[in-house]
Amino acid sequence: MAKDNVNHAKRHLMLGTAGLGVGAATGLFSAKPAGAASNTGGAGAAVVRRVRPGEPGWPSESQWDMLGQSMQGKVFKVPDPFAGCEQSAAACDDILTQFENPYFIQDTPGATQSSGWVDAWTSRVSQYAAEVETAEDVAKAVRFANDHNLRLVVKGGAHSYLGQSNAPDSFLIWTKRLDKIEMHEKFVPQGASGVEPMEAVSVGGGAIWVDVYDKAVVKGRRYVQGGGCTSVGVGGHLQTGGFGSFSKRFGMSSGGMVEAEIVLADGSIVVANQHQNSDLFWAVRGAGAAYGIITRATLKLLPLPDTFGFAGLRVKAKSDGSYTALVEHFLKFYRDALMNPHWGEHAGFNGENELEIAMSIQGLSEAQAADVWQPFIDWVSARGDDYEITSPLRLVVIPAYNWWDYEYRTKHLPKSIIADDRPNGKAGAFWWSGSSREVSIYIAGYESGWLHERLLEDGQISALAMTLVAASRVRGFEIHFNKGLAGSPPEIARQGREIPMNPVVEHAFGLVIVAGGELTVHEGLRGHEPNKPEARSESARISQAMDLIRAIAPDAGGYCSEMSYFDENWQYNAWGRENYARLYRLKQKYDPNGVFMAHHYVGSENWTDHGFVKRG
């Protein structure tokens, strides 16, 4: 992501929130789960309050032991990952250094990718965890949570900005070992008839994308649409729709999912696809993890393009007026030359009058990519009194099967990645150098909004440019062009109405993200606590910048995994009015007692106190 210019070395640029409108007054959220109000557990009983440790009904040590003995995986008390800080400052510094590694965070059951969000949530350790290895293990853990009325959370890749993968006093299902990956030459979904077999890959819900890419792309020479960040978990990513660097060509990750094995709230294991449990299949492809735990997902394999690549460029304007002209010219250039399946990733806009380009390429040679950019370079170069190219155009184009190839990147592009070099680390695992600004971040604010392609029309593009410049005076931000399906092939763009997301995504040329926070700080850790006054000040700037953009894009909505924790209209902003009404009904069908509950989950408006208390 682009560098933040708000004068803090530990800052990170991102963001997200939306805005249509919904409330209890509509009557949509007045429905109650079936069953009489009760404090007892059980899959069939309605719950009004979850049990906390020390309260009557909390499982005994022997009951936890019996659960562990019944599983192929294991059950254990979750240790405090910062316990070593009590020993010495040096030990604490070592722990904090480890927290800069996303794979360490994934290997640590009590850790999360984000350490918290000011005045919203703080990362908290669960009381017990089940390190599951099979779908049957997951089912047993879910039934145990039902029987004992426990607050349940699920941790896979641990990338939730909204804190959905942790909760205090909870029972954690840790899916890390659900990581099997299997390639299929001829896959047919269960229940299908007359369907042509397809190439596909089945992936455990706890796998991470770097392993999937290694199996399917590097070794298998096929393409599978997944997440852009290599350390993102498969299950959670698919359930929020999911975008990757090349989504402008291949669509959302969940758009490539053809089947899912899911553990439901009652502990049953079902298979969902277009031919059976189709309503559930629709919901789990974009509405978050509110309907169950994906233990295995099967994804289409596609022909691999010849090339993948990167285009980087920085241009600095010498005046505010020149910057506005630069932004408008770039938007027109993007509309005419880049809004197509070959280009993805983002551009950054900031208060230093700098435009930063960091875009992905697919299916073009280096010469072809250079030809695309030459008119823009010529335009800037011809105006030396107004602009300075602070970082010349850099193009990197490589064979597509080498894009996620650890050995290739280590040899040819070593600065592009950071390896998991722990002695017991994950062999061949890496994350992008630019993603370091997301690891162990304490969030000040995060807002997002879809930018409709009509804003690029001749009659509106000048106003869009002026609005973006005005917002950049308040807070730097990025537009992620791969998140938004305008410019995609028609069969890809229609995923925007086939998958439960805000329908504007079909016509969005990008997702604007305004966000920020502080790195390597942890609330409650003495000497390493966040600067809350500064975080609140930054949060206000983030909201102010996003409000300016929303004034010209009132239908911007938001992306459910990258939106504001405090968005009061999150239901419609994330999914749209009609989609949310249907999703809410399905929540009552598949999980009436809110077993799968977290902030901004479908149905979470019925719960308070971090999912422990049901509204009366």
Coordinates of C-alpha atoms in Angstrom, one line a residue:
M1 CA 0.0 0.0 0.0
A2 CA 1.0 3.6 -0.4
K3 CA 3.2 5.3 2.2
D4 CA 1.3 7.3 4.8
N5 CA 2.4 11.0 5.0
V6 CA 0.9 11.8 8.4
N7 CA 4.3 12.1 10.1
H8 CA 4.5 8.8 12.1
A9 CA 7.1 6.2 11.2
K10 CA 4.8 3.4 12.4
R11 CA 1.7 4.4 10.3
H12 CA 0.0 2.4 7.7
L13 CA -2.4 3.5 4.9
M14 CA -5.7 1.7 4.3
L15 CA -9.5 2.3 5.0
G16 CA -13.3 1.6 4.7
T17 CA -17.1 2.4 5.4
A18 CA -20.4 2.9 3.5
G19 CA -23.8 4.5 3.5
L20 CA -27.4 3.6 2.5
G21 CA -29.3 3.2 5.7
V22 CA -31.2 0.6 7.8
G23 CA -32.5 0.3 11.3
A24 CA -34.8 -1.6 13.6
A25 CA -37.6 0.8 12.6
T26 CA -37.8 -0.9 9.3
G27 CA -39.0 -4.1 11.0
L28 CA -36.4 -6.1 9.1
F29 CA -34.4 -6.9 12.3
S30 CA -37.3 -7.5 14.7
A31 CA -37.5 -11.3 13.9
K32 CA -36.4 -13.5 16.8
P33 CA -34.8 -16.9 16.6
A34 CA -37.2 -19.8 16.9
G35 CA -37.7 -21.4 20.4
A36 CA -38.5 -20.1 23.8
A37 CA -36.0 -17.8 25.5
S38 CA -33.6 -19.8 27.7
N39 CA -30.2 -19.7 29.2
T40 CA -29.7 -23.4 28.5
G41 CA -27.5 -24.7 25.7
G42 CA -28.3 -27.2 23.0
A43 CA -28.7 -26.8 19.3
G44 CA -32.5 -26.6 19.6
A45 CA -32.8 -24.1 22.4
A46 CA -32.9 -20.4 22.0
V47 CA -30.0 -18.6 23.9
V48 CA -30.2 -15.2 25.5
R49 CA -26.8 -15.2 27.3
R50 CA -23.5 -17.1 26.8
V51 CA -21.7 -18.6 29.7
R52 CA -18.4 -17.2 30.9
P53 CA -15.6 -18.9 32.8
G54 CA -16.4 -19.4 36.5
E55 CA -20.1 -19.1 35.9
P56 CA -22.5 -22.0 36.4
G57 CA -22.6 -24.2 33.3
W58 CA -19.0 -23.5 32.2
P59 CA -17.4 -26.9 31.3
S60 CA -15.4 -28.7 33.9
E61 CA -11.8 -29.7 33.3
S62 CA -12.9 -33.3 32.8
Q63 CA -15.4 -32.2 30.1
W64 CA -12.7 -30.3 28.2
D65 CA -10.5 -33.4 28.5
M66 CA -13.2 -35.7 27.2
L67 CA -13.7 -33.4 24.2
G68 CA -10.0 -33.5 23.4
Q69 CA -9.9 -37.3 23.7
S70 CA -12.8 -37.7 21.3
M71 CA -11.0 -35.7 18.6
Q72 CA -8.2 -36.4 16.1
G73 CA -6.9 -32.9 17.0
K74 CA -6.4 -31.5 20.5
V75 CA -8.0 -29.2 23.0
F76 CA -6.0 -27.0 25.3
K77 CA -6.0 -23.8 27.4
V78 CA -4.9 -20.9 25.3
P79 CA -1.6 -19.4 26.6
D80 CA -1.0 -15.7 26.7
P81 CA 1.4 -15.0 23.8
F82 CA 2.9 -12.1 25.8
A83 CA 3.6 -14.1 29.0
G84 CA 7.3 -13.9 28.2
C85 CA 7.2 -10.1 28.7
E86 CA 7.1 -10.7 32.4
Q87 CA 10.6 -12.2 32.2
S88 CA 12.6 -9.3 30.8
A89 CA 12.5 -6.4 28.3
A90 CA 14.7 -8.4 25.9
A91 CA 12.3 -11.3 25.9
C92 CA 9.4 -8.9 25.3
D93 CA 11.3 -7.3 22.4
D94 CA 11.8 -10.7 20.9
I95 CA 8.1 -11.5 21.1
L96 CA 7.2 -8.2 19.5
T97 CA 9.6 -8.9 16.7
Q98 CA 8.0 -12.3 16.1
F99 CA 4.6 -10.5 15.9
E100 CA 5.9 -8.8 12.7
N101 CA 5.7 -12.2 11.0
P102 CA 2.1 -13.1 9.9
Y103 CA 3.0 -16.8 10.0
F104 CA 4.1 -16.6 13.6
I105 CA 0.7 -15.0 14.3
Q106 CA -1.1 -17.8 12.5
D107 CA 0.9 -20.4 14.5
T108 CA 0.1 -18.7 17.8
P109 CA -3.5 -19.5 18.9
G110 CA -3.9 -16.4 21.0
A111 CA -2.7 -13.9 18.4
T112 CA -4.4 -11.9 15.7
Q113 CA -3.1 -10.1 12.6
S114 CA -4.5 -6.8 13.9
S115 CA -3.9 -6.0 17.6
G116 CA -7.1 -4.0 17.9
W117 CA -9.0 -0.9 16.9
V118 CA -9.2 2.2 19.1
D119 CA -12.4 2.4 21.1
A120 CA -13.7 -0.7 19.2
W121 CA -12.0 -4.0 20.1
T122 CA -8.7 -5.3 21.6
S123 CA -7.2 -8.7 20.7
R124 CA -8.1 -11.1 23.5
V125 CA -7.1 -14.7 24.2
S126 CA -9.8 -17.4 24.2
Q127 CA -10.1 -19.6 27.3
Y128 CA -9.8 -22.9 25.4
A129 CA -9.0 -23.8 21.8
A130 CA -9.7 -26.9 19.6
E131 CA -6.9 -27.4 17.1
V132 CA -9.1 -29.3 14.7
E133 CA -7.7 -31.7 12.0
T134 CA -10.9 -33.0 10.4
A135 CA -14.5 -31.8 9.6
E136 CA -15.6 -34.3 12.3
D137 CA -13.4 -32.5 14.8
V138 CA -15.0 -29.2 13.9
A139 CA -18.5 -30.8 14.2
K140 CA -17.7 -32.1 17.7
A141 CA -16.4 -28.7 18.8
V142 CA -19.5 -26.9 17.5
R143 CA -21.8 -29.4 19.3
F144 CA -19.7 -28.9 22.5
A145 CA -20.2 -25.2 22.2
N146 CA -23.9 -25.7 21.7
D147 CA -24.2 -28.1 24.7
H148 CA -22.4 -25.7 27.0
N149 CA -23.7 -22.4 25.7
L150 CA -20.3 -21.1 24.8
R151 CA -19.2 -18.0 22.9
L152 CA -17.6 -19.5 19.8
V153 CA -14.9 -17.9 17.6
V154 CA -13.0 -19.3 14.6
K155 CA -9.4 -18.5 13.7
G156 CA -7.9 -19.3 10.3
G157 CA -5.6 -16.7 8.8
A158 CA -6.5 -14.2 11.6
H159 CA -6.7 -11.3 9.1
S160 CA -10.0 -9.8 10.4
Y161 CA -9.8 -6.0 10.8
L162 CA -13.1 -6.1 12.6
G163 CA -11.8 -8.5 15.3
Q164 CA -14.1 -11.3 14.3
S165 CA -11.6 -14.1 14.9
N166 CA -11.2 -13.5 18.7
A167 CA -13.2 -12.8 21.7
P168 CA -12.6 -12.8 25.5
D169 CA -13.9 -15.8 27.5
S170 CA -14.6 -17.7 24.3
F171 CA -14.0 -21.2 22.9
L172 CA -11.7 -21.0 19.8
I173 CA -11.9 -23.4 16.8
W174 CA -8.5 -23.2 15.3
T175 CA -8.5 -24.4 11.7
K176 CA -4.8 -24.2 11.0
R177 CA -4.4 -28.0 10.4
L178 CA -7.3 -28.2 7.9
D179 CA -4.8 -27.5 5.2
K180 CA -5.0 -30.4 2.8
I181 CA -4.8 -29.4 -0.9
E182 CA -5.9 -31.9 -3.7
M183 CA -5.9 -31.3 -7.4
H184 CA -8.6 -32.8 -9.6
E185 CA -8.5 -33.4 -13.4
K186 CA -12.2 -34.2 -13.6
F187 CA -14.3 -32.8 -10.8
V188 CA -18.1 -32.9 -10.7
P189 CA -20.0 -31.3 -7.8
Q190 CA -22.1 -33.5 -5.7
G191 CA -25.7 -33.8 -6.8
A192 CA -24.9 -32.5 -10.3
S193 CA -26.2 -34.3 -13.4
G194 CA -25.2 -33.6 -17.0
V195 CA -22.4 -31.4 -15.9
E196 CA -19.1 -31.4 -17.8
P197 CA -16.2 -32.5 -15.5
M198 CA -13.8 -29.6 -14.7
E199 CA -10.3 -29.1 -13.5
A200 CA -10.5 -28.1 -9.9
V201 CA -8.6 -27.9 -6.6
S202 CA -10.0 -28.8 -3.2
V203 CA -8.6 -26.8 -0.3
G204 CA -9.0 -27.2 3.4
G205 CA -10.7 -24.2 5.1
G206 CA -7.6 -23.6 7.2
A207 CA -5.1 -23.5 4.3
I208 CA -3.4 -20.2 3.3
W209 CA -3.2 -18.9 -0.2
V210 CA 0.6 -19.1 -0.5
D211 CA 0.3 -22.9 -0.2
V212 CA -2.6 -23.1 -2.7
Y213 CA -0.7 -21.0 -5.2
D214 CA 2.4 -23.2 -4.8
K215 CA 0.4 -26.3 -5.5
A216 CA -1.9 -25.0 -8.2
V217 CA 0.2 -22.4 -10.0
V218 CA 3.9 -23.0 -9.4
K219 CA 3.7 -26.8 -9.6
G220 CA 0.4 -27.4 -11.3
R221 CA 0.7 -24.6 -14.0
R222 CA -3.0 -23.7 -13.6
Y223 CA -4.6 -20.5 -12.2
V224 CA -6.8 -20.4 -9.2
Q225 CA -8.4 -17.1 -8.0
G226 CA -7.5 -16.4 -4.4
G227 CA -6.3 -13.6 -2.2
G228 CA -3.6 -11.0 -2.9
C229 CA -1.9 -11.3 0.5
T230 CA -0.1 -14.7 0.6
S231 CA -0.8 -15.2 4.3
V232 CA -4.6 -14.8 4.1
G233 CA -6.6 -17.9 5.1
V234 CA -8.8 -19.6 2.5
G235 CA -12.0 -20.1 4.5
G236 CA -12.5 -16.6 5.8
H237 CA -11.4 -15.0 2.5
L238 CA -13.9 -17.0 0.4
Q239 CA -16.8 -16.2 2.7
T240 CA -16.4 -12.5 2.2
G241 CA -16.3 -12.7 -1.6
G242 CA -12.6 -12.2 -1.8
F243 CA -10.4 -10.2 -4.2
G244 CA -6.9 -10.8 -5.5
S245 CA -4.4 -8.8 -7.6
F246 CA -5.9 -10.3 -10.8
S247 CA -9.6 -10.1 -10.0
K248 CA -10.2 -7.7 -12.8
R249 CA -9.7 -10.7 -15.1
F250 CA -10.7 -13.6 -13.0
G251 CA -13.3 -12.1 -10.6
M252 CA -13.9 -12.7 -7.0
S253 CA -12.4 -15.7 -5.2
S254 CA -15.8 -17.0 -4.2
G255 CA -16.9 -16.7 -7.8
G256 CA -14.5 -19.6 -8.6
M257 CA -15.8 -21.8 -5.7
V258 CA -18.0 -24.6 -7.0
E259 CA -18.5 -26.6 -3.8
A260 CA -18.1 -26.2 -0.1
E261 CA -18.1 -28.7 2.8
I262 CA -19.6 -26.7 5.8
V263 CA -20.1 -27.5 9.5
L264 CA -23.4 -25.9 10.5
A265 CA -24.5 -24.4 13.8
D266 CA -26.1 -27.7 14.9
G267 CA -22.8 -29.6 14.3
S268 CA -24.0 -31.3 11.1
I269 CA -21.7 -31.5 8.1
V270 CA -23.2 -30.6 4.7
V271 CA -22.0 -30.1 1.2
A272 CA -23.3 -27.0 -0.6
N273 CA -23.1 -26.1 -4.3
Q274 CA -25.4 -25.0 -7.0
H275 CA -27.2 -28.4 -7.0
Q276 CA -27.8 -29.0 -3.3
N277 CA -28.2 -26.6 -0.4
S278 CA -28.0 -23.9 -3.0
D279 CA -29.3 -21.1 -0.7
L280 CA -26.5 -21.8 1.8
F281 CA -24.0 -21.9 -1.1
W282 CA -25.1 -18.5 -2.1
A283 CA -24.8 -17.1 1.4
V284 CA -21.3 -18.4 2.2
R285 CA -19.8 -16.9 -0.9
G286 CA -19.9 -13.3 0.3
A287 CA -21.8 -12.8 3.6
G288 CA -19.0 -13.7 6.0
A289 CA -18.6 -16.6 8.3
A290 CA -22.1 -16.2 9.8
Y291 CA -23.5 -19.5 8.5
G292 CA -21.0 -22.1 9.3
I293 CA -17.3 -23.2 9.1
I294 CA -16.0 -24.1 5.7
T295 CA -13.8 -27.2 6.2
R296 CA -13.2 -27.7 2.5
A297 CA -13.7 -25.6 -0.6
T298 CA -13.4 -26.7 -4.2
L299 CA -12.3 -24.1 -6.7
K300 CA -12.2 -24.0 -10.5
L301 CA -8.8 -24.2 -12.1
L302 CA -8.3 -22.0 -15.1
P303 CA -5.7 -21.7 -17.9
L304 CA -2.7 -19.8 -16.6
P305 CA -1.8 -16.6 -18.4
D306 CA 1.6 -16.3 -20.0
T307 CA 2.7 -13.5 -17.7
F308 CA 2.1 -11.7 -14.5
G309 CA 3.8 -8.4 -13.6
F310 CA 4.1 -5.2 -11.7
A311 CA 4.1 -1.5 -12.7
G312 CA 5.4 1.1 -10.3
L313 CA 5.7 4.9 -10.7
R314 CA 5.7 8.0 -8.6
V315 CA 4.9 11.5 -9.9
K316 CA 5.0 14.6 -7.7
A317 CA 3.2 17.8 -8.6
K318 CA 4.8 21.2 -7.8
S319 CA 1.5 22.9 -6.9
D320 CA -2.0 22.0 -5.7
G321 CA -3.4 23.1 -9.0
S322 CA -1.0 20.9 -10.9
Y323 CA -1.9 18.0 -8.6
T324 CA -5.6 18.3 -9.4
A325 CA -4.7 18.3 -13.2
L326 CA -2.5 15.3 -12.7
V327 CA -5.2 13.3 -10.8
E328 CA -7.8 14.1 -13.5
H329 CA -5.5 13.1 -16.3
F330 CA -4.6 9.9 -14.5
L331 CA -8.3 9.1 -14.0
K332 CA -8.9 9.6 -17.7
F333 CA -5.9 7.5 -18.6
Y334 CA -7.1 4.8 -16.2
R335 CA -10.5 4.8 -17.8
D336 CA -9.2 4.7 -21.4
A337 CA -6.1 2.5 -21.1
L338 CA -6.2 0.5 -17.8
M339 CA -9.8 -0.3 -16.9
N340 CA -9.6 -3.7 -18.5
P341 CA -8.7 -7.3 -17.5
H342 CA -4.9 -6.7 -17.8
W343 CA -4.6 -4.3 -14.8
G344 CA -5.2 -4.5 -11.1
E345 CA -4.0 -3.3 -7.7
H346 CA -3.9 0.3 -6.7
A347 CA -2.9 4.0 -6.9
G348 CA -2.2 6.2 -3.8
F349 CA -3.1 9.8 -3.3
N350 CA -1.7 12.0 -0.5
G351 CA -1.3 15.4 0.9
E352 CA 2.3 15.7 -0.5
N353 CA 0.8 16.1 -4.0
E354 CA 2.2 12.8 -5.0
L355 CA 0.6 10.1 -7.1
E356 CA 1.9 6.6 -6.4
I357 CA 1.2 3.8 -8.9
A358 CA 1.6 0.2 -7.8
M359 CA -0.4 -1.9 -10.3
S360 CA -0.4 -5.5 -11.2
I361 CA -0.3 -6.8 -14.8
Q362 CA -1.6 -10.0 -16.3
G363 CA -1.3 -11.3 -19.9
L364 CA 1.1 -8.6 -21.3
S365 CA 4.7 -8.6 -22.2
E366 CA 7.0 -6.0 -20.7
A367 CA 7.1 -4.2 -24.1
Q368 CA 3.3 -4.2 -24.3
A369 CA 3.0 -2.8 -20.8
A370 CA 5.5 -0.1 -21.6
D371 CA 3.5 0.9 -24.7
V372 CA 0.4 1.3 -22.6
W373 CA 2.1 3.6 -20.1
Q374 CA 4.1 5.7 -22.6
P375 CA 1.4 8.3 -23.4
F376 CA 1.0 9.0 -19.7
I377 CA 4.8 9.3 -19.2
D378 CA 4.9 11.6 -22.3
W379 CA 2.2 13.8 -20.8
V380 CA 4.0 14.2 -17.5
S381 CA 7.4 14.7 -19.1
A382 CA 6.2 17.4 -21.4
R383 CA 5.2 19.5 -18.3
G384 CA 8.5 19.7 -16.4
D385 CA 7.5 23.0 -14.8
D386 CA 4.6 21.3 -13.1
Y387 CA 5.7 17.7 -12.4
E388 CA 8.7 15.6 -11.3
I389 CA 8.9 11.9 -11.8
T390 CA 10.3 11.0 -8.4
S391 CA 10.4 7.3 -9.2
P392 CA 10.6 6.3 -12.9
L393 CA 8.3 3.7 -14.3
R394 CA 9.4 0.3 -13.2
L395 CA 8.0 -2.8 -15.0
V396 CA 8.6 -6.3 -13.8
V397 CA 7.0 -9.0 -16.0
I398 CA 7.7 -12.7 -15.4
P399 CA 6.3 -16.1 -16.4
A400 CA 3.0 -16.4 -14.5
Y401 CA 3.9 -19.7 -13.0
N402 CA 6.8 -18.0 -11.2
W403 CA 4.7 -15.3 -9.6
W404 CA 4.3 -17.2 -6.3
D405 CA 7.5 -19.2 -6.7
Y406 CA 9.6 -18.7 -3.6
E407 CA 12.8 -20.0 -5.1
Y408 CA 12.4 -17.8 -8.2
R409 CA 11.7 -14.6 -6.2
T410 CA 14.5 -15.3 -3.7
K411 CA 16.9 -15.5 -6.7
H412 CA 15.6 -12.8 -9.0
L413 CA 13.3 -10.5 -7.0
P414 CA 14.5 -10.8 -3.4
K415 CA 13.4 -7.3 -2.3
S416 CA 9.8 -8.1 -3.2
I417 CA 9.2 -10.7 -0.5
I418 CA 10.0 -11.4 3.2
A419 CA 10.5 -15.0 4.0
D420 CA 9.3 -16.9 7.1
D421 CA 12.9 -17.5 8.3
R422 CA 12.1 -18.8 11.8
P423 CA 14.0 -22.0 12.6
N424 CA 10.7 -23.9 12.8
G425 CA 9.0 -21.6 10.2
K426 CA 6.9 -22.6 7.2
A427 CA 9.2 -23.8 4.4
G428 CA 8.8 -21.6 1.3
A429 CA 6.4 -19.2 2.9
F430 CA 6.7 -15.5 2.3
W431 CA 4.7 -12.4 2.3
W432 CA 5.0 -9.3 0.1
S433 CA 7.3 -6.6 1.4
G434 CA 4.5 -4.0 1.1
S435 CA 2.3 -6.1 3.3
S436 CA 4.5 -5.5 6.3
R437 CA 2.6 -2.4 7.1
E438 CA -0.5 -4.5 7.8
V439 CA 1.1 -7.0 10.3
S440 CA 0.4 -6.3 14.0
I441 CA -1.4 -3.1 13.3
Y442 CA -3.5 -1.2 15.9
I443 CA -6.2 0.4 13.8
A444 CA -7.1 4.0 14.1
G445 CA -9.7 3.8 11.4
Y446 CA -10.6 1.9 8.3
E447 CA -13.2 2.9 5.7
S448 CA -14.0 1.8 2.2
G449 CA -16.4 2.6 -0.6
W450 CA -17.1 1.5 -4.1
L451 CA -16.5 4.1 -6.9
H452 CA -19.1 3.7 -9.6
E453 CA -17.8 3.8 -13.2
R454 CA -20.2 6.6 -14.0
L455 CA -17.9 8.9 -12.0
L456 CA -15.3 8.5 -14.8
E457 CA -17.7 9.9 -17.4
D458 CA -16.6 13.2 -19.0
G459 CA -19.3 15.2 -17.2
Q460 CA -18.2 13.9 -13.7
I461 CA -14.5 13.1 -13.9
S462 CA -13.4 16.7 -13.1
A463 CA -15.5 16.8 -10.0
L464 CA -14.2 13.3 -9.0
A465 CA -10.6 14.6 -9.4
M466 CA -11.3 17.7 -7.3
T467 CA -13.0 15.6 -4.6
L468 CA -10.1 13.1 -4.4
V469 CA -7.6 16.0 -4.1
A470 CA -9.7 17.6 -1.4
A471 CA -9.9 14.3 0.5
S472 CA -6.1 13.8 0.2
R473 CA -5.6 17.2 1.9
V474 CA -7.2 15.6 5.0
R475 CA -5.8 12.0 4.8
G476 CA -4.0 10.0 2.3
F477 CA -5.8 7.0 0.7
E478 CA -5.7 4.5 -2.1
I479 CA -8.0 3.3 -4.8
H480 CA -7.8 -0.5 -5.4
F481 CA -8.8 -1.1 -9.0
N482 CA -8.8 -4.9 -8.7
K483 CA -11.6 -4.5 -6.1
G484 CA -14.4 -3.6 -8.4
L485 CA -15.6 -5.4 -11.5
A486 CA -16.2 -2.6 -14.0
G487 CA -13.9 -3.3 -16.9
S488 CA -13.9 -7.0 -16.4
P489 CA -15.3 -9.5 -19.0
P490 CA -19.1 -9.6 -18.8
E491 CA -19.2 -13.1 -17.3
I492 CA -16.9 -11.8 -14.5
A493 CA -18.7 -8.5 -13.9
R494 CA -22.0 -10.3 -13.3
Q495 CA -20.6 -11.9 -10.2
G496 CA -21.5 -8.6 -8.6
R497 CA -25.1 -9.7 -8.7
E498 CA -24.6 -13.4 -8.3
I499 CA -22.7 -13.2 -5.1
P500 CA -24.1 -11.6 -1.9
M501 CA -22.3 -8.3 -1.9
N502 CA -23.4 -4.7 -2.4
P503 CA -24.6 -4.9 -6.1
V504 CA -22.7 -1.7 -6.9
V505 CA -19.5 -3.8 -7.1
E506 CA -20.6 -4.9 -10.6
H507 CA -20.2 -1.3 -11.8
A508 CA -17.4 -0.2 -9.5
F509 CA -14.1 0.7 -11.2
G510 CA -12.4 0.5 -7.8
L511 CA -12.6 0.5 -4.0
V512 CA -11.4 3.5 -2.2
I513 CA -9.7 2.7 1.1
V514 CA -8.8 5.2 3.7
A515 CA -7.2 3.7 6.7
G516 CA -4.4 4.0 9.3
G517 CA -3.0 2.8 12.5
E518 CA 0.1 2.2 14.6
L519 CA 2.4 -0.8 14.3
T520 CA 3.8 -3.1 16.9
V521 CA 1.8 -1.8 19.8
H522 CA -0.6 -3.8 22.0
E523 CA -3.1 -2.5 24.4
G524 CA -2.4 -3.6 28.0
L525 CA 1.3 -4.3 27.2
R526 CA 3.2 -1.9 29.4
G527 CA 5.7 0.2 27.5
H528 CA 4.2 -0.9 24.2
E529 CA 0.7 0.6 24.3
P530 CA -0.9 2.5 21.5
N531 CA -1.1 6.3 21.5
K532 CA -4.9 6.5 21.8
P533 CA -5.2 10.3 21.5
E534 CA -3.3 10.3 18.3
A535 CA -5.3 7.3 17.0
R536 CA -8.6 9.1 17.7
S537 CA -7.3 12.2 15.9
E538 CA -6.3 10.0 13.0
S539 CA -9.6 8.3 13.0
A540 CA -11.4 11.7 12.7
R541 CA -9.2 12.6 9.7
I542 CA -10.0 9.3 8.1
S543 CA -13.8 9.8 8.6
Q544 CA -13.6 13.3 7.3
A545 CA -11.7 12.3 4.1
M546 CA -14.2 9.5 3.5
D547 CA -17.1 11.8 4.0
L548 CA -15.8 14.1 1.3
I549 CA -15.6 11.2 -1.1
R550 CA -19.1 10.0 -0.1
A551 CA -20.5 13.4 -1.0
I552 CA -19.8 12.6 -4.7
A553 CA -20.4 8.8 -4.3
P554 CA -23.4 8.5 -2.0
D555 CA -24.1 4.9 -3.2
A556 CA -20.5 3.8 -2.4
G557 CA -21.5 1.2 0.2
G558 CA -18.6 -0.7 1.6
Y559 CA -16.7 -4.0 1.4
C560 CA -17.8 -6.2 4.4
S561 CA -14.2 -7.2 5.4
E562 CA -12.8 -3.6 4.9
M563 CA -15.4 -1.3 6.4
S564 CA -15.7 0.8 9.5
Y565 CA -16.3 -0.9 12.8
F566 CA -18.6 2.0 13.7
D567 CA -20.7 2.0 10.5
E568 CA -24.3 2.2 11.7
N569 CA -25.7 1.2 8.2
W570 CA -23.3 -1.8 7.8
Q571 CA -26.0 -4.2 6.7
Y572 CA -27.0 -2.3 3.6
N573 CA -23.6 -0.8 2.9
A574 CA -22.0 -4.3 2.8
W575 CA -24.7 -6.2 1.0
G576 CA -27.5 -3.9 -0.2
R577 CA -31.1 -3.9 1.0
E578 CA -32.5 -6.9 -0.9
N579 CA -29.5 -9.1 -0.3
Y580 CA -29.5 -8.4 3.4
A581 CA -33.1 -9.2 3.8
R582 CA -32.5 -12.6 2.2
L583 CA -29.3 -13.1 4.2
Y584 CA -31.1 -12.4 7.4
R585 CA -33.8 -14.9 6.7
L586 CA -31.1 -17.5 5.9
K587 CA -29.4 -16.7 9.2
Q588 CA -32.6 -17.6 11.0
K589 CA -32.8 -20.8 9.0
Y590 CA -29.3 -22.1 9.5
D591 CA -28.2 -20.4 12.8
P592 CA -31.2 -19.2 14.7
N593 CA -29.4 -19.1 18.0
G594 CA -26.4 -17.1 16.8
V595 CA -23.7 -19.8 17.3
F596 CA -21.6 -18.0 14.7
M597 CA -21.7 -14.5 15.9
A598 CA -19.2 -11.6 15.6
H599 CA -19.3 -7.9 14.9
H600 CA -20.9 -7.1 11.6
Y601 CA -21.9 -10.7 11.0
V602 CA -25.4 -11.1 9.5
G603 CA -27.8 -11.1 12.5
S604 CA -25.3 -9.5 14.9
E605 CA -27.7 -6.6 15.4
N606 CA -29.5 -9.0 17.7
W607 CA -26.5 -9.4 20.1
T608 CA -24.5 -7.2 22.4
D609 CA -21.4 -7.5 24.7
H610 CA -19.2 -9.0 22.0
G611 CA -21.8 -11.7 21.2
F612 CA -22.5 -12.8 24.8
V613 CA -25.9 -11.3 25.3
K614 CA -28.9 -11.4 23.0
R615 CA -31.1 -8.4 22.8
G616 CA -34.5 -8.9 24.5

